[in-house]
Amino acid sequence: MFDIHCHILHGLDDGSDNLEESVRMARLAVDGGAKAVIATPHCNIPGSYQNYCSKEYKSKIIELNLRLKSEGIDLKVYPGHEIFAADDFVEKIKSETVLTLCKSDYPLVEFDFTEHSDSVYSKLRRLLAEGLIPIIAHPERYAFVAEDEFAPFRLKSMGCLLQINKGSLKGGFGKIAQNAAHGMMKNELADFVASDAHSPYMRTPYLADVRELISELYSEEYADLLLFKNPVKVLKNQKIN
């Protein structure tokens, strides 16, 4: 499996606090069947985490990969960002101030949880006009999705892809998010399930349990698509139908 949304880099946001925690997260990811993760620290949040592409960011990727190799942990960590869709986010992506997933045409984009749908769709149209394919981080947690059952269909019809959090499927973000997540799964609108892991203690990068859940409730084929086939296409920058 391949995890496209993981806060495994230490000291950048509300994810891993230090390198030792990052290593523990990596061990859990491997124990859960992951072969690679994309590091996606929060970035471009006004008044909060900026985390623009920098020498510090690149050095942390290198440092963690070297540490994992030295400890025999078979996990590759790739670069990326969870990009907050502030007004300037398209320009920041174009200038590579913030990073798409593994230097692909797929940016992982998040919104304010209470942002109005008109604002969300307007921002996404600007991004799509640049030839980029937005992956919407945890759409099940946004108010405009909870308020409009057709919102996921509209996002998909625009050309966006949808990434569900494993915690949402298990009820970790409340019943509303859980129902929205399973609604998208039942309608086969989801394109990815990812950990959105923040620590080795809670919201971990262990994926075996959610793979089992998806296989039991839906199908093994769907689990394979969400946790392996589509993530591999992101890593290779291939088209996802």
Tab-separated table of C-alpha atoms in Angstrom:
chain	number	residue	atom	x	y	z
A	1	MET	CA	0.000	0.000	0.000
A	2	PHE	CA	0.981	3.639	-0.506
A	3	ASP	CA	-0.126	6.460	1.784
A	4	ILE	CA	-0.520	9.807	0.000
A	5	HIS	CA	-1.392	11.899	3.087
A	6	CYS	CA	0.842	11.613	6.144
A	7	HIS	CA	2.248	14.172	8.615
A	8	ILE	CA	5.400	12.160	9.240
A	9	LEU	CA	8.024	14.932	9.017
A	10	HIS	CA	9.015	16.153	12.461
A	11	GLY	CA	8.804	19.666	13.828
A	12	LEU	CA	6.886	21.257	10.970
A	13	ASP	CA	3.224	21.173	11.987
A	14	ASP	CA	0.860	19.356	14.355
A	15	GLY	CA	2.214	16.001	13.204
A	16	SER	CA	5.384	14.275	14.407
A	17	ASP	CA	7.165	16.207	17.166
A	18	ASN	CA	10.650	14.762	16.660
A	19	LEU	CA	12.683	12.363	14.564
A	20	GLU	CA	12.102	9.457	16.953
A	21	GLU	CA	8.347	9.842	16.559
A	22	SER	CA	8.779	9.909	12.796
A	23	VAL	CA	10.703	6.632	12.963
A	24	ARG	CA	7.960	5.079	15.110
A	25	MET	CA	5.379	6.234	12.591
A	26	ALA	CA	7.407	4.653	9.801
A	27	ARG	CA	7.541	1.333	11.666
A	28	LEU	CA	3.764	1.397	12.109
A	29	ALA	CA	3.295	2.195	8.429
A	30	VAL	CA	5.421	-0.814	7.441
A	31	ASP	CA	3.680	-3.061	9.978
A	32	GLY	CA	0.386	-2.012	8.391
A	33	GLY	CA	1.552	-2.955	4.898
A	34	ALA	CA	2.740	0.381	3.498
A	35	LYS	CA	5.700	0.530	1.146
A	36	ALA	CA	5.865	4.307	0.820
A	37	VAL	CA	4.293	7.472	2.193
A	38	ILE	CA	4.146	11.006	0.902
A	39	ALA	CA	5.058	13.536	3.576
A	40	THR	CA	2.344	16.196	3.553
A	41	PRO	CA	2.874	18.829	6.244
A	42	HIS	CA	0.249	21.555	6.446
A	43	CYS	CA	1.309	24.603	4.480
A	44	ASN	CA	0.134	28.020	3.300
A	45	ILE	CA	-2.274	28.497	6.223
A	46	PRO	CA	-2.629	32.231	6.943
A	47	GLY	CA	-1.458	33.020	10.454
A	48	SER	CA	-0.408	29.432	11.038
A	49	TYR	CA	1.745	26.802	9.320
A	50	GLN	CA	3.514	28.186	6.249
A	51	ASN	CA	6.049	25.414	5.578
A	52	TYR	CA	7.015	26.609	2.136
A	53	CYS	CA	9.509	24.543	0.187
A	54	SER	CA	12.900	25.234	1.746
A	55	LYS	CA	16.274	23.743	2.564
A	56	GLU	CA	14.875	22.770	5.974
A	57	TYR	CA	12.013	20.850	4.406
A	58	LYS	CA	14.249	19.063	1.910
A	59	SER	CA	16.813	18.241	4.611
A	60	LYS	CA	14.128	16.645	6.788
A	61	ILE	CA	13.068	14.380	3.921
A	62	ILE	CA	16.677	13.326	3.365
A	63	GLU	CA	17.342	12.918	7.092
A	64	LEU	CA	14.316	10.700	7.641
A	65	ASN	CA	14.984	8.500	4.611
A	66	LEU	CA	18.604	8.013	5.678
A	67	ARG	CA	17.531	7.145	9.217
A	68	LEU	CA	14.981	4.625	7.982
A	69	LYS	CA	17.575	3.014	5.728
A	70	SER	CA	20.101	2.811	8.579
A	71	GLU	CA	17.537	1.064	10.799
A	72	GLY	CA	16.419	-1.335	8.092
A	73	ILE	CA	12.902	0.093	7.879
A	74	ASP	CA	11.655	-0.617	4.362
A	75	LEU	CA	9.692	2.576	3.771
A	76	LYS	CA	10.304	5.352	1.266
A	77	VAL	CA	9.222	8.894	2.129
A	78	TYR	CA	8.399	11.171	-0.805
A	79	PRO	CA	7.930	14.966	-0.791
A	80	GLY	CA	4.606	16.769	-0.853
A	81	HIS	CA	2.401	19.252	0.977
A	82	GLU	CA	-1.145	19.472	2.237
A	83	ILE	CA	-1.866	22.824	0.615
A	84	PHE	CA	-4.337	25.155	2.265
A	85	ALA	CA	-6.369	26.872	-0.443
A	86	ALA	CA	-5.722	30.465	0.565
A	87	ASP	CA	-6.333	33.102	-2.110
A	88	ASP	CA	-2.792	32.781	-3.482
A	89	PHE	CA	-2.525	28.986	-3.468
A	90	VAL	CA	-2.569	28.526	-7.257
A	91	GLU	CA	0.321	30.966	-7.699
A	92	LYS	CA	2.219	29.236	-4.885
A	93	ILE	CA	1.811	25.876	-6.610
A	94	LYS	CA	2.907	27.233	-9.993
A	95	SER	CA	6.047	28.764	-8.478
A	96	GLU	CA	6.762	25.528	-6.539
A	97	THR	CA	6.673	27.496	-3.316
A	98	VAL	CA	4.375	24.686	-2.205
A	99	LEU	CA	4.677	21.166	-3.563
A	100	THR	CA	2.363	18.839	-5.376
A	101	LEU	CA	2.505	15.177	-4.408
A	102	CYS	CA	5.859	13.731	-5.445
A	103	LYS	CA	6.321	16.483	-8.075
A	104	SER	CA	3.269	15.243	-9.979
A	105	ASP	CA	0.279	17.030	-11.505
A	106	TYR	CA	-1.660	16.153	-8.346
A	107	PRO	CA	-1.725	18.750	-5.542
A	108	LEU	CA	-3.299	17.681	-2.244
A	109	VAL	CA	-5.607	20.562	-1.338
A	110	GLU	CA	-7.456	21.351	1.885
A	111	PHE	CA	-9.984	24.054	2.757
A	112	ASP	CA	-11.287	25.732	5.853
A	113	PHE	CA	-13.816	23.293	7.312
A	114	THR	CA	-16.600	25.905	7.150
A	115	GLU	CA	-15.708	27.478	3.779
A	116	HIS	CA	-18.705	28.153	1.545
A	117	SER	CA	-19.135	25.888	-1.449
A	118	ASP	CA	-19.093	28.773	-3.960
A	119	SER	CA	-15.632	29.770	-2.744
A	120	VAL	CA	-14.389	26.170	-2.888
A	121	TYR	CA	-15.619	25.604	-6.456
A	122	SER	CA	-14.212	28.940	-7.621
A	123	LYS	CA	-10.750	28.145	-6.275
A	124	LEU	CA	-10.807	24.670	-7.765
A	125	ARG	CA	-11.749	26.012	-11.203
A	126	ARG	CA	-8.672	28.258	-11.088
A	127	LEU	CA	-6.485	25.283	-10.274
A	128	LEU	CA	-8.015	23.031	-12.909
A	129	ALA	CA	-7.489	25.768	-15.512
A	130	GLU	CA	-3.740	25.336	-14.971
A	131	GLY	CA	-3.931	21.697	-16.019
A	132	LEU	CA	-3.475	20.414	-12.475
A	133	ILE	CA	-5.691	17.727	-10.947
A	134	PRO	CA	-6.632	18.558	-7.363
A	135	ILE	CA	-6.917	15.799	-4.822
A	136	ILE	CA	-9.333	17.045	-2.166
A	137	ALA	CA	-8.103	16.111	1.298
A	138	HIS	CA	-10.809	14.590	3.534
A	139	PRO	CA	-13.882	16.043	1.759
A	140	GLU	CA	-16.098	14.196	4.238
A	141	ARG	CA	-15.048	16.668	6.950
A	142	TYR	CA	-16.183	19.851	5.187
A	143	ALA	CA	-19.449	21.536	6.087
A	144	PHE	CA	-20.457	22.172	2.464
A	145	VAL	CA	-20.233	18.412	1.763
A	146	ALA	CA	-22.302	17.548	4.849
A	147	GLU	CA	-24.918	20.105	3.800
A	148	ASP	CA	-25.184	18.987	0.170
A	149	GLU	CA	-25.245	15.288	-0.706
A	150	PHE	CA	-24.547	16.163	-4.343
A	151	ALA	CA	-21.333	18.084	-3.563
A	152	PRO	CA	-19.047	15.043	-4.025
A	153	PHE	CA	-20.660	14.372	-7.413
A	154	ARG	CA	-20.042	17.983	-8.430
A	155	LEU	CA	-16.405	17.828	-7.309
A	156	LYS	CA	-15.869	14.683	-9.360
A	157	SER	CA	-17.664	16.127	-12.411
A	158	MET	CA	-15.292	19.113	-12.275
A	159	GLY	CA	-12.321	16.759	-12.534
A	160	CYS	CA	-11.255	16.618	-8.885
A	161	LEU	CA	-10.241	13.469	-7.034
A	162	LEU	CA	-11.363	12.648	-3.502
A	163	GLN	CA	-9.191	11.358	-0.642
A	164	ILE	CA	-11.028	9.861	2.344
A	165	ASN	CA	-9.369	9.634	5.771
A	166	LYS	CA	-9.151	6.164	7.269
A	167	GLY	CA	-10.264	7.649	10.596
A	168	SER	CA	-13.467	8.962	9.052
A	169	LEU	CA	-14.487	5.494	7.866
A	170	LYS	CA	-14.041	4.232	11.419
A	171	GLY	CA	-15.955	7.094	13.059
A	172	GLY	CA	-12.930	8.913	14.429
A	173	PHE	CA	-14.160	12.323	13.252
A	174	GLY	CA	-17.789	11.907	14.295
A	175	LYS	CA	-20.921	10.464	12.784
A	176	ILE	CA	-21.462	13.198	10.185
A	177	ALA	CA	-18.005	12.682	8.658
A	178	GLN	CA	-18.391	8.906	8.892
A	179	ASN	CA	-21.721	8.963	7.061
A	180	ALA	CA	-20.354	11.290	4.387
A	181	ALA	CA	-17.277	9.098	3.913
A	182	HIS	CA	-19.307	5.915	3.524
A	183	GLY	CA	-21.743	7.721	1.240
A	184	MET	CA	-18.867	8.506	-1.122
A	185	MET	CA	-17.593	4.946	-0.844
A	186	LYS	CA	-21.020	3.444	-1.610
A	187	ASN	CA	-21.316	5.641	-4.693
A	188	GLU	CA	-17.742	4.762	-5.732
A	189	LEU	CA	-16.737	8.417	-5.682
A	190	ALA	CA	-13.635	7.973	-3.518
A	191	ASP	CA	-10.281	7.767	-5.287
A	192	PHE	CA	-7.969	7.299	-2.305
A	193	VAL	CA	-8.042	6.317	1.332
A	194	ALA	CA	-5.078	7.652	3.305
A	195	SER	CA	-4.037	7.768	6.934
A	196	ASP	CA	-3.723	11.533	7.458
A	197	ALA	CA	-1.502	10.280	10.278
A	198	HIS	CA	-0.235	12.766	12.854
A	199	SER	CA	1.585	10.602	15.396
A	200	PRO	CA	2.545	7.049	16.392
A	201	TYR	CA	-0.045	7.137	19.195
A	202	MET	CA	-3.305	8.411	17.696
A	203	ARG	CA	-4.211	8.886	14.024
A	204	THR	CA	-1.380	6.534	13.100
A	205	PRO	CA	-0.195	5.503	9.608
A	206	TYR	CA	-1.190	1.853	10.165
A	207	LEU	CA	-3.416	0.957	7.182
A	208	ALA	CA	-4.048	-2.785	7.509
A	209	ASP	CA	-7.185	-2.271	9.579
A	210	VAL	CA	-8.841	0.089	7.117
A	211	ARG	CA	-7.915	-2.173	4.192
A	212	GLU	CA	-9.722	-4.994	5.990
A	213	LEU	CA	-12.715	-2.743	6.659
A	214	ILE	CA	-13.012	-1.658	3.018
A	215	SER	CA	-12.617	-5.243	1.804
A	216	GLU	CA	-15.382	-6.450	4.112
A	217	LEU	CA	-17.865	-3.620	3.512
A	218	TYR	CA	-17.173	-3.054	-0.190
A	219	SER	CA	-14.663	-5.276	-1.985
A	220	GLU	CA	-11.016	-6.244	-2.060
A	221	GLU	CA	-10.822	-4.716	-5.532
A	222	TYR	CA	-11.986	-1.336	-4.230
A	223	ALA	CA	-9.530	-1.507	-1.344
A	224	ASP	CA	-6.749	-2.252	-3.823
A	225	LEU	CA	-7.768	0.691	-6.025
A	226	LEU	CA	-7.888	3.183	-3.138
A	227	LEU	CA	-4.789	2.061	-1.261
A	228	PHE	CA	-2.514	0.824	-4.037
A	229	LYS	CA	-3.425	1.334	-7.691
A	230	ASN	CA	-4.399	5.012	-7.609
A	231	PRO	CA	-1.616	6.043	-5.193
A	232	VAL	CA	0.947	4.356	-7.459
A	233	LYS	CA	-0.370	6.409	-10.370
A	234	VAL	CA	0.202	9.575	-8.344
A	235	LEU	CA	3.774	8.535	-7.577
A	236	LYS	CA	4.353	7.864	-11.284
A	237	ASN	CA	2.369	10.941	-12.383
A	238	GLN	CA	0.041	8.803	-14.471
A	239	LYS	CA	-3.528	9.578	-15.445
A	240	ILE	CA	-6.264	8.393	-13.084
A	241	ASN	CA	-9.567	7.644	-14.779
